[in-house]
CSV table of N, CA, C and O in Angstrom, one decimal:
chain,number,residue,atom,x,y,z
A,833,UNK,N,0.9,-1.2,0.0
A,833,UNK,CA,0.0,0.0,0.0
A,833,UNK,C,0.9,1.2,0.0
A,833,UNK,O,1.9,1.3,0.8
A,834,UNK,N,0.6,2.0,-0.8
A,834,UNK,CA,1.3,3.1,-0.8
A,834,UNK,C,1.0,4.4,0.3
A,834,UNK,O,-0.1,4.7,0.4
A,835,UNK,N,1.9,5.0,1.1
A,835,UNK,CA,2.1,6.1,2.0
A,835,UNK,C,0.5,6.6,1.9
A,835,UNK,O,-0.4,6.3,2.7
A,836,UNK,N,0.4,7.5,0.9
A,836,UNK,CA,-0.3,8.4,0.8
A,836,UNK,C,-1.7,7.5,1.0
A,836,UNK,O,-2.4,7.7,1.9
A,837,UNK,N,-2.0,6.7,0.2
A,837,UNK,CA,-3.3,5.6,0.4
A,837,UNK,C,-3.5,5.0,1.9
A,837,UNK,O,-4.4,4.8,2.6
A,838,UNK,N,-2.0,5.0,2.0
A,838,UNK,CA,-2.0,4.0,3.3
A,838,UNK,C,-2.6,5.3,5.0
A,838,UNK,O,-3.0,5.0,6.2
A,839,UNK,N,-2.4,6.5,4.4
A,839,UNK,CA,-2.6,7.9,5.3
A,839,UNK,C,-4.1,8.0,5.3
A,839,UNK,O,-4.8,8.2,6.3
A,840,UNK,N,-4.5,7.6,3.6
A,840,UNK,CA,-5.8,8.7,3.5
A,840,UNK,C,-7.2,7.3,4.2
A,840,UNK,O,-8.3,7.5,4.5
A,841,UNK,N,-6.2,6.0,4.2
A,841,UNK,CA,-7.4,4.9,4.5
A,841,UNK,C,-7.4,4.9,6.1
A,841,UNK,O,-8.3,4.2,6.6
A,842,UNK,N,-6.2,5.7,7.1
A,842,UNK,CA,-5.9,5.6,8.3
A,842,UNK,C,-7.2,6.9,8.7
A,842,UNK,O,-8.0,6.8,9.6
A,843,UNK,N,-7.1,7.6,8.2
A,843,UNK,CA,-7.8,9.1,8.2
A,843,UNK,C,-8.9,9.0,8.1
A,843,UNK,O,-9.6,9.8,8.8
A,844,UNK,N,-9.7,7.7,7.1
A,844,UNK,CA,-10.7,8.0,7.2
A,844,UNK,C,-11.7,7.1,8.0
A,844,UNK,O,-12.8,7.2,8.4
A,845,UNK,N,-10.8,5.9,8.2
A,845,UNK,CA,-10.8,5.0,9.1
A,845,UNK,C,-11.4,5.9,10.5
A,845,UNK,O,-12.6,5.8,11.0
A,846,UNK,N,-10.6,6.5,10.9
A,846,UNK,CA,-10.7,6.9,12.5
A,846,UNK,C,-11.8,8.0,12.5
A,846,UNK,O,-12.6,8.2,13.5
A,847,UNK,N,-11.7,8.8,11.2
A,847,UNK,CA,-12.9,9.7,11.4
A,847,UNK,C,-14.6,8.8,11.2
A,847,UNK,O,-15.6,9.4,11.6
A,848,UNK,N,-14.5,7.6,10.6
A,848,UNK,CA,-15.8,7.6,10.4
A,848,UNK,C,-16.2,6.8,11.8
A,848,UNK,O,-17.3,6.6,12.2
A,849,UNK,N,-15.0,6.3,12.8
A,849,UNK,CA,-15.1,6.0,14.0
A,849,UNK,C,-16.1,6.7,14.9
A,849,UNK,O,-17.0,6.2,15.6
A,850,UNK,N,-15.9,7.7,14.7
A,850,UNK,CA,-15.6,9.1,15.4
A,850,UNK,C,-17.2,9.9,15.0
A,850,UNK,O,-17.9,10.7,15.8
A,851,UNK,N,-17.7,9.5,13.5
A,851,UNK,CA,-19.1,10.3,13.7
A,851,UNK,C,-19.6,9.0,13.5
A,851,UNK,O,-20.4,9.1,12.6
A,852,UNK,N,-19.5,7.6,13.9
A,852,UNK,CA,-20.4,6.5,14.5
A,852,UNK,C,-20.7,6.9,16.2
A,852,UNK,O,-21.7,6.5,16.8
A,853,UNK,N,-19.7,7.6,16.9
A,853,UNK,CA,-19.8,7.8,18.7
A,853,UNK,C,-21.0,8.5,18.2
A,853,UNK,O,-22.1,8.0,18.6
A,854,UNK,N,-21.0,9.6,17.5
A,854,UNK,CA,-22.0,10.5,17.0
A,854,UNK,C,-23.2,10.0,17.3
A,854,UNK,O,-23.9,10.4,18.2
A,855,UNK,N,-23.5,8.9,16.3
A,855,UNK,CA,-24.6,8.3,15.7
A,855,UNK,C,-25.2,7.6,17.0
A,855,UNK,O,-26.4,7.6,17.3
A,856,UNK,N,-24.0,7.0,17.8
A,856,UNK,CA,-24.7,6.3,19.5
A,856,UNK,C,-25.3,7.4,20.3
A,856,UNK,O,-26.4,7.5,20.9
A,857,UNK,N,-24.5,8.1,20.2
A,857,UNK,CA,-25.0,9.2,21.3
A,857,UNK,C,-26.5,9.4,20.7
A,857,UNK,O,-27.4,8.9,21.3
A,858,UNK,N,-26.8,10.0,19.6
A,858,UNK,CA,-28.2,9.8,18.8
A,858,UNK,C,-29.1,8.9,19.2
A,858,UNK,O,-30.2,9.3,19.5
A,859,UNK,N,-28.7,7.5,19.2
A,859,UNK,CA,-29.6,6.3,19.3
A,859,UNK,C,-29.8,6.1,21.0
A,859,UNK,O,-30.9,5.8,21.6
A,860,UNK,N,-28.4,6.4,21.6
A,860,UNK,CA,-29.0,6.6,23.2
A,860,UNK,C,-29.8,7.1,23.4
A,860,UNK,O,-30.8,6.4,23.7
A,861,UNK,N,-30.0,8.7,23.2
A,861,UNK,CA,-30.9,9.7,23.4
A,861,UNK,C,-32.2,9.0,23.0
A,861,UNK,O,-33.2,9.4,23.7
A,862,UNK,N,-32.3,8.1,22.1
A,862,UNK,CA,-33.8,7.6,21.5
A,862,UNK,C,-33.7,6.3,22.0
A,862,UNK,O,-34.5,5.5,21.3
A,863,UNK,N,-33.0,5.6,23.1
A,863,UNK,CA,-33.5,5.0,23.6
A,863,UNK,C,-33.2,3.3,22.9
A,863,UNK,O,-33.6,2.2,23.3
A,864,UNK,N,-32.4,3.8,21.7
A,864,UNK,CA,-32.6,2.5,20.8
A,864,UNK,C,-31.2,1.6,21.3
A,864,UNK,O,-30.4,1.3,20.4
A,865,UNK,N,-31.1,1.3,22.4
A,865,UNK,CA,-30.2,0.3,22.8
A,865,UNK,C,-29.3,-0.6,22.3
A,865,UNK,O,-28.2,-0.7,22.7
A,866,UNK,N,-30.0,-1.7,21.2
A,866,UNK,CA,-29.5,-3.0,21.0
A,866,UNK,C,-28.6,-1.9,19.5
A,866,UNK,O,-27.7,-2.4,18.9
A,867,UNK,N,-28.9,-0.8,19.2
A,867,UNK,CA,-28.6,-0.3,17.8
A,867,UNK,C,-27.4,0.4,18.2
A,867,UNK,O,-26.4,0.2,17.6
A,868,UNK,N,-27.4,1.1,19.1
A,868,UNK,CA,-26.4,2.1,20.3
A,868,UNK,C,-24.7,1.0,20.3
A,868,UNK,O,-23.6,1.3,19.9
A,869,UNK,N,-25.5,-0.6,20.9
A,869,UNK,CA,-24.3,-1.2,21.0
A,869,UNK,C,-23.6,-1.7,19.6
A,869,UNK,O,-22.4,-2.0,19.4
A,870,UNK,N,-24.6,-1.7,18.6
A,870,UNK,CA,-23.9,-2.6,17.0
A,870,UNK,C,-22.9,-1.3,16.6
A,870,UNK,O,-21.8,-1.4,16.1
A,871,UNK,N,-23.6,-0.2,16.9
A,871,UNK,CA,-22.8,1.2,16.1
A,871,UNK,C,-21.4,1.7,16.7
A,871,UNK,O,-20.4,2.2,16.2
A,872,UNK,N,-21.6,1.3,18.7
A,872,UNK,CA,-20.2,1.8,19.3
A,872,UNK,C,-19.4,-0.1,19.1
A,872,UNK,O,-18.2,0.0,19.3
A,873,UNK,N,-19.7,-1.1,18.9
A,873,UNK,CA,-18.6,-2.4,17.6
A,873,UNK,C,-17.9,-1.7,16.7
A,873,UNK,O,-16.6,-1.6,16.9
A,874,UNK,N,-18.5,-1.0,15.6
A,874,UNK,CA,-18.4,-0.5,14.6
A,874,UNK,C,-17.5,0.9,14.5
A,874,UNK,O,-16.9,1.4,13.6
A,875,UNK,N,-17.7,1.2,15.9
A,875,UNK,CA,-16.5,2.5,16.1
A,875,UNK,C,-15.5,2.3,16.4
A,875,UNK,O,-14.4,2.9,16.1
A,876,UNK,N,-15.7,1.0,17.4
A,876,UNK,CA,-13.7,0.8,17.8
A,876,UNK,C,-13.3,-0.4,16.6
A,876,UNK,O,-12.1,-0.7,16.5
A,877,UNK,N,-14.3,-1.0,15.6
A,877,UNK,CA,-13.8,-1.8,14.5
A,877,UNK,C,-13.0,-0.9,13.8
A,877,UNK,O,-11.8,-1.1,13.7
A,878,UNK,N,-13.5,0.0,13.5
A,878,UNK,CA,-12.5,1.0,12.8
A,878,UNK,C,-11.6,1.4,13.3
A,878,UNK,O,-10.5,1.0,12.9
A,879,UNK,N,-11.7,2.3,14.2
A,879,UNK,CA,-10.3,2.9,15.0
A,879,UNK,C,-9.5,1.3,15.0
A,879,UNK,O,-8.3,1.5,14.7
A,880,UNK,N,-9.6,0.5,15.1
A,880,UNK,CA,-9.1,-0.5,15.4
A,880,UNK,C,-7.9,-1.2,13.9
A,880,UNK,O,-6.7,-1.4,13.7
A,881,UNK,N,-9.2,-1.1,13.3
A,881,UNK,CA,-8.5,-1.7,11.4
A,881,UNK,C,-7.4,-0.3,11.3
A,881,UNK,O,-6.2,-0.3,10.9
A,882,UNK,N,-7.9,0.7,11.8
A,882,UNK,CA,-6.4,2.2,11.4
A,882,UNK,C,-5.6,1.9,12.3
A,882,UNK,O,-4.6,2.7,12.3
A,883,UNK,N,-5.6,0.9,13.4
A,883,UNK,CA,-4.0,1.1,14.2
A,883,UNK,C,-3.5,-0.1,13.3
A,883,UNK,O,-2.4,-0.2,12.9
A,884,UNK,N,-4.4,-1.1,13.1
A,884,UNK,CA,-3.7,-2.0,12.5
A,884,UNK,C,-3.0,-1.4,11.3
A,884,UNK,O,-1.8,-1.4,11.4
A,885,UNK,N,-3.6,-0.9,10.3
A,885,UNK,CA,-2.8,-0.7,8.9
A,885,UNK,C,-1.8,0.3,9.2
A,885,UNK,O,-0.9,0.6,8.3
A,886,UNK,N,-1.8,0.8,10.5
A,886,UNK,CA,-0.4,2.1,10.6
A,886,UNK,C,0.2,1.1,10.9
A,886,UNK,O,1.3,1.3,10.4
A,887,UNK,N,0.2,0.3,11.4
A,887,UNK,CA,1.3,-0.4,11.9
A,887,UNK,C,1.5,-1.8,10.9
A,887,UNK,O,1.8,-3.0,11.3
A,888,UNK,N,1.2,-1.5,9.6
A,888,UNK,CA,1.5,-2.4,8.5
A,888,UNK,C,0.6,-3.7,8.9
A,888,UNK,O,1.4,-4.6,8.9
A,889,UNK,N,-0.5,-4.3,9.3
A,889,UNK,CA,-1.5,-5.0,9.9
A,889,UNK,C,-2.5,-5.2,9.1
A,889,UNK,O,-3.6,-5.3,9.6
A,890,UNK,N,-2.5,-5.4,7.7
A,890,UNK,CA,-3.6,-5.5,7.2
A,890,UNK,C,-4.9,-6.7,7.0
A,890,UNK,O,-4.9,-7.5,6.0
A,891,UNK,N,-5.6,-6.7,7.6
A,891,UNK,CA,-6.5,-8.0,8.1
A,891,UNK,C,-8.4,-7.5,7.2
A,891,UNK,O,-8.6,-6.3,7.0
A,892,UNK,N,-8.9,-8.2,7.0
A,892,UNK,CA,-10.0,-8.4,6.2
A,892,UNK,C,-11.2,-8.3,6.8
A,892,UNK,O,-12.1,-7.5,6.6
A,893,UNK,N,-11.3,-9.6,8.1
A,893,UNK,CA,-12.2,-10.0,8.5
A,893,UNK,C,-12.6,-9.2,9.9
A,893,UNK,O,-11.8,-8.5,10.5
A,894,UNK,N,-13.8,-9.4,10.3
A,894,UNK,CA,-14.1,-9.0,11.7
A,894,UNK,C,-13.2,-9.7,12.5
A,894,UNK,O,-12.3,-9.0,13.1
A,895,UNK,N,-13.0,-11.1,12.8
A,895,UNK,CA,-12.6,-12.1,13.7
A,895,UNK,C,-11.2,-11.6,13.5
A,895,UNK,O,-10.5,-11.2,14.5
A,896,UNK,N,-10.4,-11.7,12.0
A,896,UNK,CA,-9.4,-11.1,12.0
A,896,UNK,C,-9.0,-10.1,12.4
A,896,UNK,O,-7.8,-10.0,12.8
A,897,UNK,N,-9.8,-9.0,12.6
A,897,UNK,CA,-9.3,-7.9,13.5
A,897,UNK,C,-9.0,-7.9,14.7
A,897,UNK,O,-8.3,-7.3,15.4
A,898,UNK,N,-10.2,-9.2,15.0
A,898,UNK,CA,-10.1,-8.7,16.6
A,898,UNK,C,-9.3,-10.0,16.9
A,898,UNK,O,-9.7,-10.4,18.0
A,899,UNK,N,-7.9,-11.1,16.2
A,899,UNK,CA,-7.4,-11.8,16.6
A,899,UNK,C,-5.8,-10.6,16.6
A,899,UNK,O,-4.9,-10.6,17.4
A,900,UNK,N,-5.8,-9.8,15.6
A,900,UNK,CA,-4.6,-9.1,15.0
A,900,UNK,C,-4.6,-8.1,16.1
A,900,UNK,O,-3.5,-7.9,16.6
A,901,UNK,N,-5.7,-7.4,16.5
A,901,UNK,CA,-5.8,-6.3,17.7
A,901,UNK,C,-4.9,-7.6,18.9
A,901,UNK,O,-3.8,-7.5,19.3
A,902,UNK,N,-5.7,-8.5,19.0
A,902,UNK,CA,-5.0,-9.2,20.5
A,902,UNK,C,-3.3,-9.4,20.7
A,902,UNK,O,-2.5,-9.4,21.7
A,903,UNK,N,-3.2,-9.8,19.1
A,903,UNK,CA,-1.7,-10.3,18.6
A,903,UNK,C,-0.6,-8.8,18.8
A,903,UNK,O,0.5,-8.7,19.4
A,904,UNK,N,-1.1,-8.2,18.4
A,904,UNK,CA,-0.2,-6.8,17.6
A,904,UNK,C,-0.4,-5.9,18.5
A,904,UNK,O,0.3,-4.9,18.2
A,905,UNK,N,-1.2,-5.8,19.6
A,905,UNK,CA,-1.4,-4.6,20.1
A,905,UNK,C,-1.6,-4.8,21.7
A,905,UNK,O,-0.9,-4.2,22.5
A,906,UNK,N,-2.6,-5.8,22.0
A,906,UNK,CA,-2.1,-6.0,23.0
A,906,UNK,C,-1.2,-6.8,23.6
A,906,UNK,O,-0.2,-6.5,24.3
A,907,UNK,N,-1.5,-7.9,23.2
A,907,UNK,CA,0.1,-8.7,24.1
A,907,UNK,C,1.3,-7.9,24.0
A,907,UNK,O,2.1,-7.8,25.0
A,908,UNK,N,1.5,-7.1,22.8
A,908,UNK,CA,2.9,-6.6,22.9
A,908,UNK,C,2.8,-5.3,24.0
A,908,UNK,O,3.8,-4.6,24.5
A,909,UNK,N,1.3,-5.1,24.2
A,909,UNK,CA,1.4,-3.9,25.6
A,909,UNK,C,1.5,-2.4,24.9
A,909,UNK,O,1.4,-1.4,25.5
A,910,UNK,N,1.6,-2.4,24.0
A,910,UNK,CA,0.6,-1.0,23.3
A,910,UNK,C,-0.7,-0.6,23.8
A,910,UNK,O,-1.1,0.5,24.0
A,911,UNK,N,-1.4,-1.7,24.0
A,911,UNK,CA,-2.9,-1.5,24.6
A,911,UNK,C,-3.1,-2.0,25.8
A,911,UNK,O,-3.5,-3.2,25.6
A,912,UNK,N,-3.1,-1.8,26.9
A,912,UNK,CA,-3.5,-2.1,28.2
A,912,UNK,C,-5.0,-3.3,28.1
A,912,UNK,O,-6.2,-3.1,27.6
A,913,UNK,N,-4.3,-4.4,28.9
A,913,UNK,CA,-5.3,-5.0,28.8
A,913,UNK,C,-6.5,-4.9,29.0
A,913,UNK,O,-7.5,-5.5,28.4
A,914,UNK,N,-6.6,-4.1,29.8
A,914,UNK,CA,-8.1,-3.8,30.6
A,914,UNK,C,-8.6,-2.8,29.4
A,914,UNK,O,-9.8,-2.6,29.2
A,915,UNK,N,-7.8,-2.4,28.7
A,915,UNK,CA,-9.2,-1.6,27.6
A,915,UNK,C,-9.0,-2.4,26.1
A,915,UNK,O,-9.7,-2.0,25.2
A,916,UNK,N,-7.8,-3.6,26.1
A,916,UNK,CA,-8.6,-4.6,25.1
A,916,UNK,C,-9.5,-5.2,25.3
A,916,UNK,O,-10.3,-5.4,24.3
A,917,UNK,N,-9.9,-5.6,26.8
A,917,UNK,CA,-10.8,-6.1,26.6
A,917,UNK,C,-12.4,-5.9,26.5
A,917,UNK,O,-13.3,-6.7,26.5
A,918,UNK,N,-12.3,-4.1,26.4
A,918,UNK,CA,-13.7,-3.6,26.1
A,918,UNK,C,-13.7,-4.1,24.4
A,918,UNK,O,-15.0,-4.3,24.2
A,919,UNK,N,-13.2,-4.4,23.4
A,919,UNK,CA,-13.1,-4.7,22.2
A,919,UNK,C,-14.1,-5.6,22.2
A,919,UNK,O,-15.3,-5.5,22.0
A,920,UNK,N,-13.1,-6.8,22.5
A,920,UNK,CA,-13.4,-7.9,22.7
A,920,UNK,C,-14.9,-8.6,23.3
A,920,UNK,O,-15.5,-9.5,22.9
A,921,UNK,N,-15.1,-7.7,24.6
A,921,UNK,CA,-16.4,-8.0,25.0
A,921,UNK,C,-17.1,-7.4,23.5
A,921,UNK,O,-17.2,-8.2,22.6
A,922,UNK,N,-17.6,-6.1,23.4
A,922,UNK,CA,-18.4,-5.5,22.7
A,922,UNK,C,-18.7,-6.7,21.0
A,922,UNK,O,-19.7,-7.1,20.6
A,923,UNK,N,-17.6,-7.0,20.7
A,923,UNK,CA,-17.6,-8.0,19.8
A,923,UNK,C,-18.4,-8.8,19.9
A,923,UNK,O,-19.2,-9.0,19.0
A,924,UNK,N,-18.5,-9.4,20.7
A,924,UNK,CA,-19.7,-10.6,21.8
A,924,UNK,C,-21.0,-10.0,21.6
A,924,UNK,O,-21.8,-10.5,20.8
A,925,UNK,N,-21.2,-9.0,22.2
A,925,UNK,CA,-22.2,-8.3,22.6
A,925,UNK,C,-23.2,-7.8,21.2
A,925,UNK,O,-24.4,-7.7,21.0
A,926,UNK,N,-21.9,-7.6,20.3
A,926,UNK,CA,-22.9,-6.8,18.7
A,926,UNK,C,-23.1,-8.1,18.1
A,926,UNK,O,-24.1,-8.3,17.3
A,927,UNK,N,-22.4,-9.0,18.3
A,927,UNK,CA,-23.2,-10.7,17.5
A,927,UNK,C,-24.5,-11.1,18.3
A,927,UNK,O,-25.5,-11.6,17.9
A,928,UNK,N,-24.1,-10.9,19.6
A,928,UNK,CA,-25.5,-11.2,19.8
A,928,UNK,C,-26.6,-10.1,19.5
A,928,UNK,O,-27.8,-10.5,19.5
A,929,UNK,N,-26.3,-8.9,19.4
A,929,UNK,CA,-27.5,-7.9,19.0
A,929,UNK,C,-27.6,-7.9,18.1
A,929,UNK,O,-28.2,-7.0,17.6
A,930,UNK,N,-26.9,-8.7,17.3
A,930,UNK,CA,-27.2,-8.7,15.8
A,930,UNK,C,-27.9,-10.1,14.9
A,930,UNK,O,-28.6,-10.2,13.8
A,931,UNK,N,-27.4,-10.9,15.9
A,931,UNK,CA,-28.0,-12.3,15.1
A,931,UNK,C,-28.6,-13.5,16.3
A,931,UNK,O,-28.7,-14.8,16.2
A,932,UNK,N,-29.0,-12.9,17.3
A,932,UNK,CA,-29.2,-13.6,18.7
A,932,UNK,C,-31.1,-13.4,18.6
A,932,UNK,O,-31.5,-12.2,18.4
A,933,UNK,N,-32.4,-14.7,18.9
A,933,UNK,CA,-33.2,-13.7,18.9
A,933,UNK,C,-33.4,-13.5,20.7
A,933,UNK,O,-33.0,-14.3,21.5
A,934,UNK,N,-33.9,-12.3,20.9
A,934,UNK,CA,-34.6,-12.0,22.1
A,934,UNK,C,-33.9,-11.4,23.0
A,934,UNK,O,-34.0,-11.5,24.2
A,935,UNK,N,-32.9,-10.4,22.3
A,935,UNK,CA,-31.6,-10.1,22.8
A,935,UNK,C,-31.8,-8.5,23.0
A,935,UNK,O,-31.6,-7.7,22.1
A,936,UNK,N,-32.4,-8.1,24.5
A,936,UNK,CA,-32.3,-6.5,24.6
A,936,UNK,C,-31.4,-6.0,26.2
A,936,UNK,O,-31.3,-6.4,27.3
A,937,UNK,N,-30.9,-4.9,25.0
A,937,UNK,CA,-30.0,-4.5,26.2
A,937,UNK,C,-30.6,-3.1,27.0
A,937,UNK,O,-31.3,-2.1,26.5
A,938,UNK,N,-30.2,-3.3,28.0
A,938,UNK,CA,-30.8,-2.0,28.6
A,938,UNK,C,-29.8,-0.7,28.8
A,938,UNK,O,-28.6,-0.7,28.6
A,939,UNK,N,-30.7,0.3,29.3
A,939,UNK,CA,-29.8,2.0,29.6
A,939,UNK,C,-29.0,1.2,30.6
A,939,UNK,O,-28.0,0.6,30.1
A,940,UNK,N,-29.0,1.1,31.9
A,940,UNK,CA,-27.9,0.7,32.6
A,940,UNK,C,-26.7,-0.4,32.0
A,940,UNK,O,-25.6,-0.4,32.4
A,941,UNK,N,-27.0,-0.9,31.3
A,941,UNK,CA,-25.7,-1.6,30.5
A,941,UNK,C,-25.0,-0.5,29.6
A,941,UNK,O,-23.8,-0.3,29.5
A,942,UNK,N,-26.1,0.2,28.7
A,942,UNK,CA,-25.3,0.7,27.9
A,942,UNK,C,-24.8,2.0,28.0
A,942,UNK,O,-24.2,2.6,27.1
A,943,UNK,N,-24.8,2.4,28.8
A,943,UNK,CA,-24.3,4.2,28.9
A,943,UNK,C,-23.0,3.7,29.7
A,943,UNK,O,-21.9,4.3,29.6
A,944,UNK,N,-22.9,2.8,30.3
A,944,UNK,CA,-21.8,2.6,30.9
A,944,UNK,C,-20.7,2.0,30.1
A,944,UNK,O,-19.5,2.0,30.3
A,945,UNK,N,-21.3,1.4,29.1
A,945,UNK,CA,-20.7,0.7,27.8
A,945,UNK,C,-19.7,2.1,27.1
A,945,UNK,O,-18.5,2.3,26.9
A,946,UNK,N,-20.7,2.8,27.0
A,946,UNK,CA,-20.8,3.7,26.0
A,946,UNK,C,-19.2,4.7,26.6
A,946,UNK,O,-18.3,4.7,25.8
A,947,UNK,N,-19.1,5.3,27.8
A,947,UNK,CA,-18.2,5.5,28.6
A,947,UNK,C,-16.5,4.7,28.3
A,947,UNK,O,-15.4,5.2,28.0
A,948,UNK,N,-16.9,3.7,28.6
A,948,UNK,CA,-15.7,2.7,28.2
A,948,UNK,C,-15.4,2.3,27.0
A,948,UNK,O,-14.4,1.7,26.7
A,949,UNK,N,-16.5,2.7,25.8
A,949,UNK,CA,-16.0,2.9,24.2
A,949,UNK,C,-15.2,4.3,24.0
A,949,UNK,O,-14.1,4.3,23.5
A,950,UNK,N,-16.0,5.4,24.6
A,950,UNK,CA,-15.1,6.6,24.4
A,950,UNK,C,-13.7,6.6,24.7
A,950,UNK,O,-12.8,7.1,24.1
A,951,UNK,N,-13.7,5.7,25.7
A,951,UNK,CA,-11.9,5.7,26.2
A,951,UNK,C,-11.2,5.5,25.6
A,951,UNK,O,-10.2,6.1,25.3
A,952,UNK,N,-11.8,3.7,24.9
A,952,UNK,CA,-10.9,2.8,24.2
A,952,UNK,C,-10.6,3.8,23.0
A,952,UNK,O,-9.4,4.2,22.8
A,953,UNK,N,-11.6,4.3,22.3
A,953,UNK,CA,-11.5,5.4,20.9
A,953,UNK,C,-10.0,5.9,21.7
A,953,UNK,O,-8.9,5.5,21.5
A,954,UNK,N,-10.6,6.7,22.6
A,954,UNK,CA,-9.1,8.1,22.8
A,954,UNK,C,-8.1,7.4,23.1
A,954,UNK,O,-7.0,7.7,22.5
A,955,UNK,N,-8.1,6.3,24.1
A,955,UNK,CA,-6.9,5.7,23.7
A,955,UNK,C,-5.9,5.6,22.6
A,955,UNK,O,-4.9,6.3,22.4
A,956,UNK,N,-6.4,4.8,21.9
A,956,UNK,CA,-6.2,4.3,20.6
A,956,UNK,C,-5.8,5.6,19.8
A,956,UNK,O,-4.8,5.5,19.2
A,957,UNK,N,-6.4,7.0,19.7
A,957,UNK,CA,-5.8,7.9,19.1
A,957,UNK,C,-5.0,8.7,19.3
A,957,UNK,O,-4.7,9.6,18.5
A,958,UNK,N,-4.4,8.4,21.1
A,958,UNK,CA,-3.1,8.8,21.6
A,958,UNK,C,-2.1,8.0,20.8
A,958,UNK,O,-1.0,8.6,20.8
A,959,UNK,N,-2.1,7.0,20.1
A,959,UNK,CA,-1.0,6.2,19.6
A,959,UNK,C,-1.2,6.8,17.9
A,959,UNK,O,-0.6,6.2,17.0
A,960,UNK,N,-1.8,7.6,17.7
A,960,UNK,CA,-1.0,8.2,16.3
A,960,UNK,C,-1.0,9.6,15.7
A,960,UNK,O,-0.3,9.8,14.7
């Protein structure tokens, strides 16, 4: 991948991160819970795929990301474990609100969710 491609796919990566928190804060406010948690997946998926590709990491799959995040980022201690593992859970949590039937989450799970996505985001964009 070339620099400049490899900049403009990191860039846009982390921004569309960034107006998905947007989009949660939105769906909190309305209450739409099980949608709140698929959309803050989808924000640290991203931020996630742009640390990988800065750091030459290029992976395809969902599962692939989140085996490459564990490989490449945490174990080596770039990412403190305790906020990989907000990843990780949330990964769990949007399969099941996504393909689970009978699966509702409530405001007390999710605003506190929602809190420990912001982090993991800012984290993540102290390292570039």
């Amino acid at each position: 991948m070339e620099i400049d491609s490899k900049n403009e796919i990191i860039a846009y990566r982390r921004q569309k991160a960034h107006e998905l928190l947007n989009e949660v804060q939105l769906l909190i406010d309305n209450k739409l819970w099980n949608s709140a948690v698929s959309r803050m997946y989808y924000a640290c998926f991203h931020v996630v795929s742009a640390l990988l590709i800065s750091r030459d990491v290029n992976v395809k799959t969902h599962s692939g990301i989140r085996q490459a995040f564990a490989l490449h980022c945490v174990k080596t201690g770039i990412i403190p474990v305790e906020i990989g593992r907000v990843f990780m859970k949330l990964y769990d949590k949007r399969q099941s609100s996504d393909y689970d039937d009978f699966i509702y989450f409530k405001e007390e799970e999710v605003i506190p969710m929602f809190r420990q996505v912001l982090n993991f985001v800012d984290e993540i964009d102290k390292l570039f």
